[in-house]
mmCIF file of C-alpha atoms in Angstrom:
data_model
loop_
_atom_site.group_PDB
_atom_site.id
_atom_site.type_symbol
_atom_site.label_atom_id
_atom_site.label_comp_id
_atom_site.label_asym_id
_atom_site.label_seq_id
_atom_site.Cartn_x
_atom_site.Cartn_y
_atom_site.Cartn_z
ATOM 1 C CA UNK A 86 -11.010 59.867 -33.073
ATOM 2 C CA UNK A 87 -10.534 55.913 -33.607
ATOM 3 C CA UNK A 88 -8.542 54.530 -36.130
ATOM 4 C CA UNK A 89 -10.933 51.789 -38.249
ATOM 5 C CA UNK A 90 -8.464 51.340 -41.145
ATOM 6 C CA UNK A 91 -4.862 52.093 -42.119
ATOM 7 C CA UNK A 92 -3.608 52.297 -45.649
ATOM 8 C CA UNK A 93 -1.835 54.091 -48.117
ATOM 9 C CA UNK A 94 -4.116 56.220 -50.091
ATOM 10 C CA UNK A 95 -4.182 58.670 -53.282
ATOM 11 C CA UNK A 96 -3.793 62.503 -52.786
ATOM 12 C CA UNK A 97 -7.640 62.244 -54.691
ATOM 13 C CA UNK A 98 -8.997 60.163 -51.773
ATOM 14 C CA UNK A 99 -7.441 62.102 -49.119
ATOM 15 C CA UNK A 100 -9.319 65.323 -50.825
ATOM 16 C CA UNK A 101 -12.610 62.865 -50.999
ATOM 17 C CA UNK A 102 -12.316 62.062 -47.082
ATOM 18 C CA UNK A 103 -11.505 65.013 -45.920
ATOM 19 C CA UNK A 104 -14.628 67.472 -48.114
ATOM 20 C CA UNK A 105 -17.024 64.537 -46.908
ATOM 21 C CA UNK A 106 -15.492 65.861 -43.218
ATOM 22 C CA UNK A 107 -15.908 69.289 -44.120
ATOM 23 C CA UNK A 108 -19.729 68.489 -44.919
ATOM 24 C CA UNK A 109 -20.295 66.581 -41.655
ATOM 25 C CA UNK A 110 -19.287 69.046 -39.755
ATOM 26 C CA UNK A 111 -21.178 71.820 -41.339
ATOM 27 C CA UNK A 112 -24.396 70.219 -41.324
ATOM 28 C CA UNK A 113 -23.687 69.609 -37.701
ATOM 29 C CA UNK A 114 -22.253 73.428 -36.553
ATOM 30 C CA UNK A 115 -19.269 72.463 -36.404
ATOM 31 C CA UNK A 116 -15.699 73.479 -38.101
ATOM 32 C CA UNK A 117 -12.978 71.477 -39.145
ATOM 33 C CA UNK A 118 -10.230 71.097 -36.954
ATOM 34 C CA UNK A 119 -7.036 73.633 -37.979
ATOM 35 C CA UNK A 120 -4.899 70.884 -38.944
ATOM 36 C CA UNK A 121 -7.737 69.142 -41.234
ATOM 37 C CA UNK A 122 -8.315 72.492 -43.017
ATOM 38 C CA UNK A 123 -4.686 72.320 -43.573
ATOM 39 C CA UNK A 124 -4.609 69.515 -44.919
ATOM 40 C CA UNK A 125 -7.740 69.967 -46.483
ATOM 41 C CA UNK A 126 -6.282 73.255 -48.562
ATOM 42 C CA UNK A 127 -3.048 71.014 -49.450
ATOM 43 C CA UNK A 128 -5.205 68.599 -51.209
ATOM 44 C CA UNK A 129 -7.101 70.914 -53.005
ATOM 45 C CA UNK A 130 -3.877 72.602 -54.301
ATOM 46 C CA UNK A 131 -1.757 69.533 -55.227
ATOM 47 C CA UNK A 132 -4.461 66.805 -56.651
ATOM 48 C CA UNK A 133 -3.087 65.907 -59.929
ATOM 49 C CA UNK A 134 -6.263 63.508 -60.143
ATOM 50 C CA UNK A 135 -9.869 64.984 -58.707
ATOM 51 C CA UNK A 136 -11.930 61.661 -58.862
ATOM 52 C CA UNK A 137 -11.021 59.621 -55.854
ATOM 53 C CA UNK A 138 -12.588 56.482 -57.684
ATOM 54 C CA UNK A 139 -10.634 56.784 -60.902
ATOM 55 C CA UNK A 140 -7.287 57.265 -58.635
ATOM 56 C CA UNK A 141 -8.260 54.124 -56.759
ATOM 57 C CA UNK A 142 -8.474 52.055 -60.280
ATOM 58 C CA UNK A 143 -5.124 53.557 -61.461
ATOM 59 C CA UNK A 144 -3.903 52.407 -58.221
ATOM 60 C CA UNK A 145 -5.283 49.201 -58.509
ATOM 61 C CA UNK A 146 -3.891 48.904 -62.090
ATOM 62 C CA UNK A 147 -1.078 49.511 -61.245
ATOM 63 C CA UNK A 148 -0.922 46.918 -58.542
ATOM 64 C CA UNK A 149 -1.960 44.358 -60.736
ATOM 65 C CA UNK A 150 -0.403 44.929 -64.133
ATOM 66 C CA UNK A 151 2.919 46.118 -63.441
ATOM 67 C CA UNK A 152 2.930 44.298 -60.282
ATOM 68 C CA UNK A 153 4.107 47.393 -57.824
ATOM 69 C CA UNK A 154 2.924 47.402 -54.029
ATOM 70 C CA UNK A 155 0.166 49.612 -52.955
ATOM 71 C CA UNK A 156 2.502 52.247 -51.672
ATOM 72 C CA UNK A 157 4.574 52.411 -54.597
ATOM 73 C CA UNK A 158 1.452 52.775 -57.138
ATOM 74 C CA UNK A 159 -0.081 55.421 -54.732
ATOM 75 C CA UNK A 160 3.197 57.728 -54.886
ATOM 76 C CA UNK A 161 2.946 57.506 -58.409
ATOM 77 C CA UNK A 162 -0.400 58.699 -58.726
ATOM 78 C CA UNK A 163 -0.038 60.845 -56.359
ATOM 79 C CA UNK A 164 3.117 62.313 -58.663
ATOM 80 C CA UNK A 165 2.232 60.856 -61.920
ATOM 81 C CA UNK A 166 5.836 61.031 -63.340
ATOM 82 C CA UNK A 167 6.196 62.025 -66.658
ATOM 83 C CA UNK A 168 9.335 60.128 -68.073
ATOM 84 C CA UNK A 169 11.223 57.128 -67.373
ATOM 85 C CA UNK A 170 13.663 58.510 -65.529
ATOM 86 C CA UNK A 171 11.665 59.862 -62.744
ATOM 87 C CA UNK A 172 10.536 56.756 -61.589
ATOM 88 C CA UNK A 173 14.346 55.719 -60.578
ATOM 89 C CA UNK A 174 13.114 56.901 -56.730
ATOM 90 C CA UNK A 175 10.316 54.756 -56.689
ATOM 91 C CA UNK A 176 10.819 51.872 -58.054
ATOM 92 C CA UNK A 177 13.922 51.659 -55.908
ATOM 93 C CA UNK A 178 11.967 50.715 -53.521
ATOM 94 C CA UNK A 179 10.942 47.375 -55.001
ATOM 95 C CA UNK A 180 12.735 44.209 -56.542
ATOM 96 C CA UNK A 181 12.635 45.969 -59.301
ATOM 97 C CA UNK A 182 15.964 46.565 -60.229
ATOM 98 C CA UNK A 183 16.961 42.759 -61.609
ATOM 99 C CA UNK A 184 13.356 41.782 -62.345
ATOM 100 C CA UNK A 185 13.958 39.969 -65.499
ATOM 101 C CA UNK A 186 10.870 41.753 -66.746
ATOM 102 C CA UNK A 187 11.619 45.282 -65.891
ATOM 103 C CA UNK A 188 11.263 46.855 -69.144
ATOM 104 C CA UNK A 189 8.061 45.495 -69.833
ATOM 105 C CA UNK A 190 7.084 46.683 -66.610
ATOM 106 C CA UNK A 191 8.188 49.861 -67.366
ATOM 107 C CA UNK A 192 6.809 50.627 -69.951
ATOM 108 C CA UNK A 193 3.280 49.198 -68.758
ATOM 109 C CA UNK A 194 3.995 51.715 -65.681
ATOM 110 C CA UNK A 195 4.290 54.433 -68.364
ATOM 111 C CA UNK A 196 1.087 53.376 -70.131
ATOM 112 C CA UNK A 197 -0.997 54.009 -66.869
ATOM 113 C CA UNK A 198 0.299 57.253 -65.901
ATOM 114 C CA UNK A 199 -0.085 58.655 -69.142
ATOM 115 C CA UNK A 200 -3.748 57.566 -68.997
ATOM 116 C CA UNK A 201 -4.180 59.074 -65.515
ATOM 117 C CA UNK A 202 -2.876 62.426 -67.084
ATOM 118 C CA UNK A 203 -5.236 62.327 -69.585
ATOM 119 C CA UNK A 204 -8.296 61.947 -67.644
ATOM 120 C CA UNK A 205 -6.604 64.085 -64.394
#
């Protein structure tokens, strides 16, 4: 297998990639390997959010609105945190700490995962 592209990506997209594998490989005779049915069944289980494209836009949002890295935004999709206080671990990871704006940030953080709940 060759690696074409590396980058964070939602728990949704993973599941997307990986039942477009599944399909390949059926039409061709083929199973998936153990570890990608593995995988596979994780994603299945734990996908708070089923459409891979709506994930992507909430990542994206997230990205550009409360100004987050990619990684960042993707854990919390992948998590979707329900209260202020469970984003402490993430946003630890960022300059986030003394941004001047950090509430507003916040709370536009909030605003997008409660979305992504809704439509999950």
């Amino acid at each position: 297998m060759k690696i074409i592209e590396e980058k964070p990506v939602t728990i949704a997209t993973a599941r997307k990639l990986l039942r477009e594998r599944k399909r390949e490989a059926e039409e061709k005779g083929e199973i998936l390997e153990p570890y990608q049915l593995k995988a596979l069944e994780y994603v299945e289980e734990f996908s708070k959010i089923k459409d891979a494209e709506k994930a992507e836009e909430l990542v994206d949002k997230l990205v550009k609105e409360a100004k987050l890295s990619r990684e960042v935004a993707v854990q919390l999709i992948n998590c979707l945190p329900e209260h202020e206080e469970e984003l402490r671990p993430f946003l630890s990871q960022e300059d986030f700490l003394f941004a001047p704006d950090r509430e507003k940030r916040v709370r536009k953080i909030m605003e997008i995962l409660r979305e992504a709940r809704r439509e999950g």
